[in-house]
mmCIF file of C-alpha atoms in Angstrom:
data_model
loop_
_atom_site.group_PDB
_atom_site.id
_atom_site.type_symbol
_atom_site.label_atom_id
_atom_site.label_comp_id
_atom_site.label_asym_id
_atom_site.label_seq_id
_atom_site.Cartn_x
_atom_site.Cartn_y
_atom_site.Cartn_z
ATOM 1 C CA ALA A 287 0.000 0.000 0.000
ATOM 2 C CA ALA A 288 2.825 2.402 0.816
ATOM 3 C CA SER A 289 4.559 1.792 -2.511
ATOM 4 C CA ALA A 290 1.230 2.173 -4.375
ATOM 5 C CA ASP A 291 0.637 5.505 -2.627
ATOM 6 C CA LYS A 292 4.154 6.648 -3.575
ATOM 7 C CA ILE A 293 3.680 5.724 -7.243
ATOM 8 C CA LEU A 294 0.322 7.471 -7.347
ATOM 9 C CA GLN A 295 1.840 10.644 -5.863
ATOM 10 C CA GLU A 296 4.644 10.552 -8.442
ATOM 11 C CA PHE A 297 2.072 10.154 -11.206
ATOM 12 C CA LEU A 298 -0.023 13.063 -9.934
ATOM 13 C CA GLU A 299 2.987 15.357 -9.455
ATOM 14 C CA ALA A 300 4.639 14.559 -12.807
ATOM 15 C CA LYS A 301 4.837 17.462 -15.262
ATOM 16 C CA ASP A 302 4.450 15.665 -18.592
ATOM 17 C CA ALA A 303 3.555 12.435 -20.382
ATOM 18 C CA GLU A 304 7.167 11.272 -20.656
ATOM 19 C CA SER A 305 7.535 11.292 -16.873
ATOM 20 C CA ARG A 306 4.322 9.311 -16.421
ATOM 21 C CA LEU A 307 5.059 6.496 -18.883
ATOM 22 C CA PRO A 308 6.992 4.260 -16.392
ATOM 23 C CA LEU A 309 4.205 4.696 -13.822
ATOM 24 C CA ILE A 310 1.178 3.543 -15.821
ATOM 25 C CA GLU A 311 -0.572 0.573 -17.337
ATOM 26 C CA PRO A 312 -1.572 -0.317 -19.977
ATOM 27 C CA GLN A 313 1.672 0.642 -21.674
ATOM 28 C CA MET A 314 1.390 3.730 -23.864
ATOM 29 C CA THR A 315 3.637 6.098 -25.766
ATOM 30 C CA ALA A 316 4.277 9.772 -25.147
ATOM 31 C CA GLN A 317 2.822 10.436 -28.586
ATOM 32 C CA SER A 318 -0.459 8.701 -27.708
ATOM 33 C CA LEU A 319 -0.753 10.892 -24.598
ATOM 34 C CA ALA A 320 0.352 14.113 -26.308
ATOM 35 C CA ASN A 321 -3.168 15.508 -26.660
ATOM 36 C CA THR A 322 -4.424 14.357 -23.258
ATOM 37 C CA ILE A 323 -4.466 15.863 -19.793
ATOM 38 C CA LEU A 324 -1.471 13.660 -18.908
ATOM 39 C CA ALA A 325 0.808 15.713 -21.153
ATOM 40 C CA HIS A 326 0.589 18.568 -18.646
ATOM 41 C CA PRO A 327 0.707 19.159 -14.883
ATOM 42 C CA LEU A 328 -2.463 17.998 -13.153
ATOM 43 C CA PRO A 329 -4.531 20.056 -10.698
ATOM 44 C CA GLU A 330 -3.098 20.422 -7.196
ATOM 45 C CA VAL A 331 -3.681 17.458 -4.920
ATOM 46 C CA ASP A 332 -5.594 18.226 -1.736
ATOM 47 C CA MET A 333 -5.730 14.704 -0.274
ATOM 48 C CA ILE A 334 -5.148 11.061 -1.189
ATOM 49 C CA THR A 335 -7.283 8.539 0.695
ATOM 50 C CA PRO A 336 -6.705 4.773 0.337
ATOM 51 C CA GLU A 337 -9.653 2.402 0.033
ATOM 52 C CA THR A 338 -9.856 -1.352 0.622
ATOM 53 C CA SER A 339 -7.567 -3.395 -1.631
ATOM 54 C CA ARG A 340 -8.856 -6.338 -3.676
ATOM 55 C CA GLU A 341 -7.163 -9.433 -5.052
ATOM 56 C CA VAL A 342 -7.908 -10.194 -8.722
ATOM 57 C CA PRO A 343 -6.401 -13.686 -9.192
ATOM 58 C CA ALA A 344 -7.742 -14.152 -12.724
ATOM 59 C CA GLU A 345 -5.788 -11.104 -13.873
ATOM 60 C CA GLY A 346 -2.792 -11.681 -11.620
ATOM 61 C CA TYR A 347 -2.777 -8.433 -9.671
ATOM 62 C CA THR A 348 -3.902 -6.715 -6.508
ATOM 63 C CA GLU A 349 -6.130 -3.676 -6.971
ATOM 64 C CA LEU A 350 -5.322 -0.776 -4.659
ATOM 65 C CA PRO A 351 -7.985 1.943 -5.036
ATOM 66 C CA PHE A 352 -7.689 5.527 -3.845
ATOM 67 C CA ILE A 353 -9.858 8.630 -3.648
ATOM 68 C CA VAL A 354 -7.831 11.560 -4.964
ATOM 69 C CA SER A 355 -9.122 15.028 -4.080
ATOM 70 C CA LEU A 356 -7.967 17.641 -6.602
ATOM 71 C CA LYS A 357 -8.295 21.403 -6.315
ATOM 72 C CA GLN A 358 -10.045 22.764 -9.380
ATOM 73 C CA GLY A 359 -10.755 26.472 -9.151
ATOM 74 C CA ALA A 360 -12.752 27.205 -6.030
ATOM 75 C CA LYS A 361 -13.825 23.556 -5.722
ATOM 76 C CA THR A 362 -12.228 20.318 -4.637
ATOM 77 C CA ILE A 363 -13.367 17.299 -6.659
ATOM 78 C CA ASP A 364 -12.896 13.658 -5.626
ATOM 79 C CA TYR A 365 -11.743 11.195 -8.268
ATOM 80 C CA SER A 366 -11.489 7.433 -7.964
ATOM 81 C CA MET A 367 -8.135 6.063 -9.133
ATOM 82 C CA VAL A 368 -6.678 2.568 -9.037
ATOM 83 C CA VAL A 369 -3.114 1.297 -8.697
ATOM 84 C CA ARG A 370 -2.302 -2.283 -9.672
ATOM 85 C CA GLN A 371 0.408 -4.441 -8.094
ATOM 86 C CA ARG A 372 1.488 -7.476 -10.130
ATOM 87 C CA GLY A 373 3.560 -9.856 -8.055
ATOM 88 C CA ASP A 374 6.892 -8.290 -7.105
ATOM 89 C CA ASN A 375 6.791 -5.799 -9.974
ATOM 90 C CA PRO A 376 6.502 -2.088 -9.208
ATOM 91 C CA PRO A 377 2.891 -0.949 -8.873
ATOM 92 C CA LYS A 378 1.374 0.984 -11.784
ATOM 93 C CA VAL A 379 -1.499 3.455 -12.074
ATOM 94 C CA PHE A 380 -4.342 2.037 -14.169
ATOM 95 C CA VAL A 381 -4.549 4.985 -16.521
ATOM 96 C CA THR A 382 -7.648 4.244 -18.625
ATOM 97 C CA PRO A 383 -10.157 5.480 -15.995
ATOM 98 C CA VAL A 384 -8.015 8.580 -15.460
ATOM 99 C CA LEU A 385 -8.320 9.431 -19.150
ATOM 100 C CA ASP A 386 -12.037 8.602 -19.169
ATOM 101 C CA ILE A 387 -12.937 10.690 -16.114
ATOM 102 C CA LEU A 388 -10.318 13.301 -15.244
ATOM 103 C CA GLY A 389 -9.094 13.455 -18.834
ATOM 104 C CA GLY A 390 -12.536 14.357 -20.136
ATOM 105 C CA ARG A 391 -13.245 11.539 -22.590
ATOM 106 C CA LEU A 392 -16.640 10.796 -21.033
ATOM 107 C CA ALA A 393 -17.518 14.482 -20.624
ATOM 108 C CA LYS A 394 -16.764 15.101 -24.301
ATOM 109 C CA TYR A 395 -18.894 12.138 -25.383
ATOM 110 C CA ALA A 396 -21.778 13.191 -23.122
ATOM 111 C CA ALA A 397 -21.730 16.804 -24.329
ATOM 112 C CA ALA A 398 -23.300 16.244 -27.753
ATOM 113 C CA PRO A 399 -24.938 13.430 -29.776
ATOM 114 C CA ASP A 400 -22.546 10.952 -31.342
ATOM 115 C CA LYS A 401 -23.137 8.050 -33.728
ATOM 116 C CA GLU A 402 -20.644 5.705 -32.065
ATOM 117 C CA ILE A 403 -21.077 3.410 -29.058
ATOM 118 C CA ALA A 404 -18.379 4.117 -26.464
ATOM 119 C CA THR A 405 -17.112 2.355 -23.339
ATOM 120 C CA PHE A 406 -15.968 4.140 -20.182
ATOM 121 C CA HIS A 407 -14.801 3.452 -16.631
ATOM 122 C CA VAL A 408 -16.977 5.343 -14.142
ATOM 123 C CA ILE A 409 -18.428 5.370 -10.669
ATOM 124 C CA LEU A 410 -21.970 4.155 -11.353
ATOM 125 C CA GLU A 411 -25.070 4.844 -9.259
ATOM 126 C CA ALA A 412 -28.587 3.609 -10.062
ATOM 127 C CA THR A 413 -31.327 5.981 -8.934
ATOM 128 C CA SER A 414 -35.028 5.276 -9.174
ATOM 129 C CA GLY A 415 -37.117 7.268 -11.615
ATOM 130 C CA CYS A 416 -36.230 9.742 -14.312
ATOM 131 C CA TYR A 417 -36.875 13.424 -13.721
ATOM 132 C CA ASP A 418 -35.088 14.839 -16.744
ATOM 133 C CA ASP A 419 -36.505 15.861 -20.111
ATOM 134 C CA VAL A 420 -36.071 12.592 -22.003
ATOM 135 C CA PRO A 421 -38.636 10.655 -24.067
ATOM 136 C CA ASP A 422 -41.013 8.405 -22.081
ATOM 137 C CA ALA A 423 -39.377 9.532 -18.832
ATOM 138 C CA GLU A 424 -42.083 7.930 -16.678
ATOM 139 C CA ASN A 425 -40.929 4.481 -17.850
ATOM 140 C CA LYS A 426 -37.201 5.009 -17.338
ATOM 141 C CA PHE A 427 -34.726 5.174 -14.466
ATOM 142 C CA THR A 428 -31.394 6.926 -14.203
ATOM 143 C CA PHE A 429 -27.770 5.885 -13.935
ATOM 144 C CA LYS A 430 -25.614 8.678 -12.575
ATOM 145 C CA LEU A 431 -22.032 8.634 -13.830
ATOM 146 C CA ARG A 432 -19.658 10.032 -11.232
ATOM 147 C CA PRO A 433 -15.926 10.783 -11.049
ATOM 148 C CA GLY A 434 -15.731 9.490 -7.470
ATOM 149 C CA PRO A 435 -17.818 8.219 -4.558
ATOM 150 C CA GLU A 436 -18.775 11.725 -3.419
ATOM 151 C CA GLY A 437 -19.906 14.901 -5.100
ATOM 152 C CA LYS A 438 -21.991 15.683 -8.154
ATOM 153 C CA ASP A 439 -22.525 13.376 -11.112
ATOM 154 C CA PHE A 440 -21.077 14.716 -14.353
ATOM 155 C CA ALA A 441 -23.280 12.762 -16.769
ATOM 156 C CA ARG A 442 -26.497 10.750 -16.681
ATOM 157 C CA ALA A 443 -27.663 7.810 -18.764
ATOM 158 C CA TYR A 444 -31.157 6.358 -18.919
ATOM 159 C CA VAL A 445 -32.642 2.875 -19.293
ATOM 160 C CA SER A 446 -36.044 1.205 -19.318
ATOM 161 C CA ASN A 447 -37.709 0.720 -15.944
ATOM 162 C CA LEU A 448 -39.980 -2.074 -17.143
ATOM 163 C CA PRO A 449 -39.779 -5.295 -15.050
ATOM 164 C CA SER A 450 -38.411 -7.102 -18.123
ATOM 165 C CA SER A 451 -35.456 -4.688 -18.410
ATOM 166 C CA ARG A 452 -32.191 -6.557 -17.801
ATOM 167 C CA PHE A 453 -30.879 -3.641 -15.730
ATOM 168 C CA ARG A 454 -33.988 -3.618 -13.573
ATOM 169 C CA GLN A 455 -33.585 -7.380 -13.128
ATOM 170 C CA MET A 456 -29.968 -6.880 -12.014
ATOM 171 C CA LEU A 457 -31.109 -4.367 -9.408
ATOM 172 C CA ASP A 458 -33.890 -6.684 -8.207
ATOM 173 C CA ASP A 459 -31.471 -9.617 -7.862
ATOM 174 C CA PRO A 460 -30.299 -9.835 -4.208
ATOM 175 C CA GLU A 461 -27.101 -11.598 -5.322
ATOM 176 C CA SER A 462 -26.093 -8.774 -7.666
ATOM 177 C CA ASN A 463 -23.493 -6.214 -6.589
ATOM 178 C CA LEU A 464 -25.616 -3.539 -8.243
ATOM 179 C CA HIS A 465 -28.030 -1.881 -5.804
ATOM 180 C CA TRP A 466 -30.136 1.263 -5.780
ATOM 181 C CA GLY A 467 -28.088 4.178 -4.485
ATOM 182 C CA ARG A 468 -24.827 2.248 -4.229
ATOM 183 C CA ARG A 469 -21.848 3.897 -5.927
ATOM 184 C CA ILE A 470 -19.585 1.318 -7.515
ATOM 185 C CA ARG A 471 -16.702 1.189 -9.971
ATOM 186 C CA ALA A 472 -18.100 -0.069 -13.267
ATOM 187 C CA THR A 473 -17.215 -0.386 -16.931
ATOM 188 C CA VAL A 474 -20.160 0.648 -19.083
ATOM 189 C CA SER A 475 -21.061 1.092 -22.749
ATOM 190 C CA LEU A 476 -23.131 4.087 -23.785
ATOM 191 C CA ARG A 477 -24.821 5.326 -26.923
ATOM 192 C CA TRP A 478 -26.798 8.351 -27.935
ATOM 193 C CA ASN A 479 -30.420 7.333 -28.545
ATOM 194 C CA GLN A 480 -31.494 9.541 -31.434
ATOM 195 C CA THR A 481 -34.391 7.397 -32.688
ATOM 196 C CA GLU A 482 -36.906 7.238 -29.814
ATOM 197 C CA ASP A 483 -37.574 10.943 -30.326
ATOM 198 C CA PRO A 484 -35.133 12.614 -32.750
ATOM 199 C CA ARG A 485 -36.005 15.995 -31.224
ATOM 200 C CA LYS A 486 -34.767 14.820 -27.806
ATOM 201 C CA PRO A 487 -31.621 12.684 -28.124
ATOM 202 C CA PHE A 488 -30.488 11.218 -24.817
ATOM 203 C CA LEU A 489 -27.610 9.221 -23.423
ATOM 204 C CA GLU A 490 -28.561 5.556 -23.004
ATOM 205 C CA LEU A 491 -26.679 2.924 -21.024
ATOM 206 C CA ILE A 492 -26.706 -0.200 -23.179
ATOM 207 C CA GLU A 493 -24.346 -2.541 -21.322
ATOM 208 C CA ILE A 494 -22.667 -2.933 -17.967
ATOM 209 C CA LYS A 495 -19.560 -4.747 -19.105
ATOM 210 C CA ALA A 496 -18.318 -5.245 -15.537
ATOM 211 C CA LEU A 497 -19.040 -4.048 -12.014
ATOM 212 C CA ASN A 498 -15.332 -3.310 -11.618
ATOM 213 C CA TRP A 499 -12.416 -1.767 -13.512
ATOM 214 C CA ASP A 500 -10.649 -5.046 -14.203
ATOM 215 C CA SER A 501 -10.343 -4.384 -17.944
#
């Protein structure tokens, strides 16, 4: 845990992509990160809080999650980040969620209708009902997409609330790790629904690929 915390601090305090390359997985190049937030200094760190670690035997690593509080203007925003320890190798920051959340990939996708389906790592929270201006809102419920376990969601996706909906069935299943109001790391696929009512396109969650960030 101490070495994971040290690597995470080095990653957060690094000034450019080149300095971050030895600290991250999956392996990337400086060129691939050139147009991302990781090519520049990150916002000032206010606090780093460790969460409970988790063994992932199938993937051969230990997951060491943290809540990283970053100062952004007058606000402090909490972000979930994960460090992975593989055997005796140095721990590495799992960088894909950082690019999705802090790096703005999800925010960009959620800002305007897009024709492509996209997959992101988020903190997912199912909330009953739909109170936003989307088609057939009375028959939908909401997934809030968050950067961390606290604070405001930064995007919302909607799904059917009918009893036959597979997402509703997951929430009704007592053995599922998905529960109403629980905020959990998840890997999800989204699309812009532009057919239900072309005048009101909305973000739709079409698949929960995993209730974790293992991939």
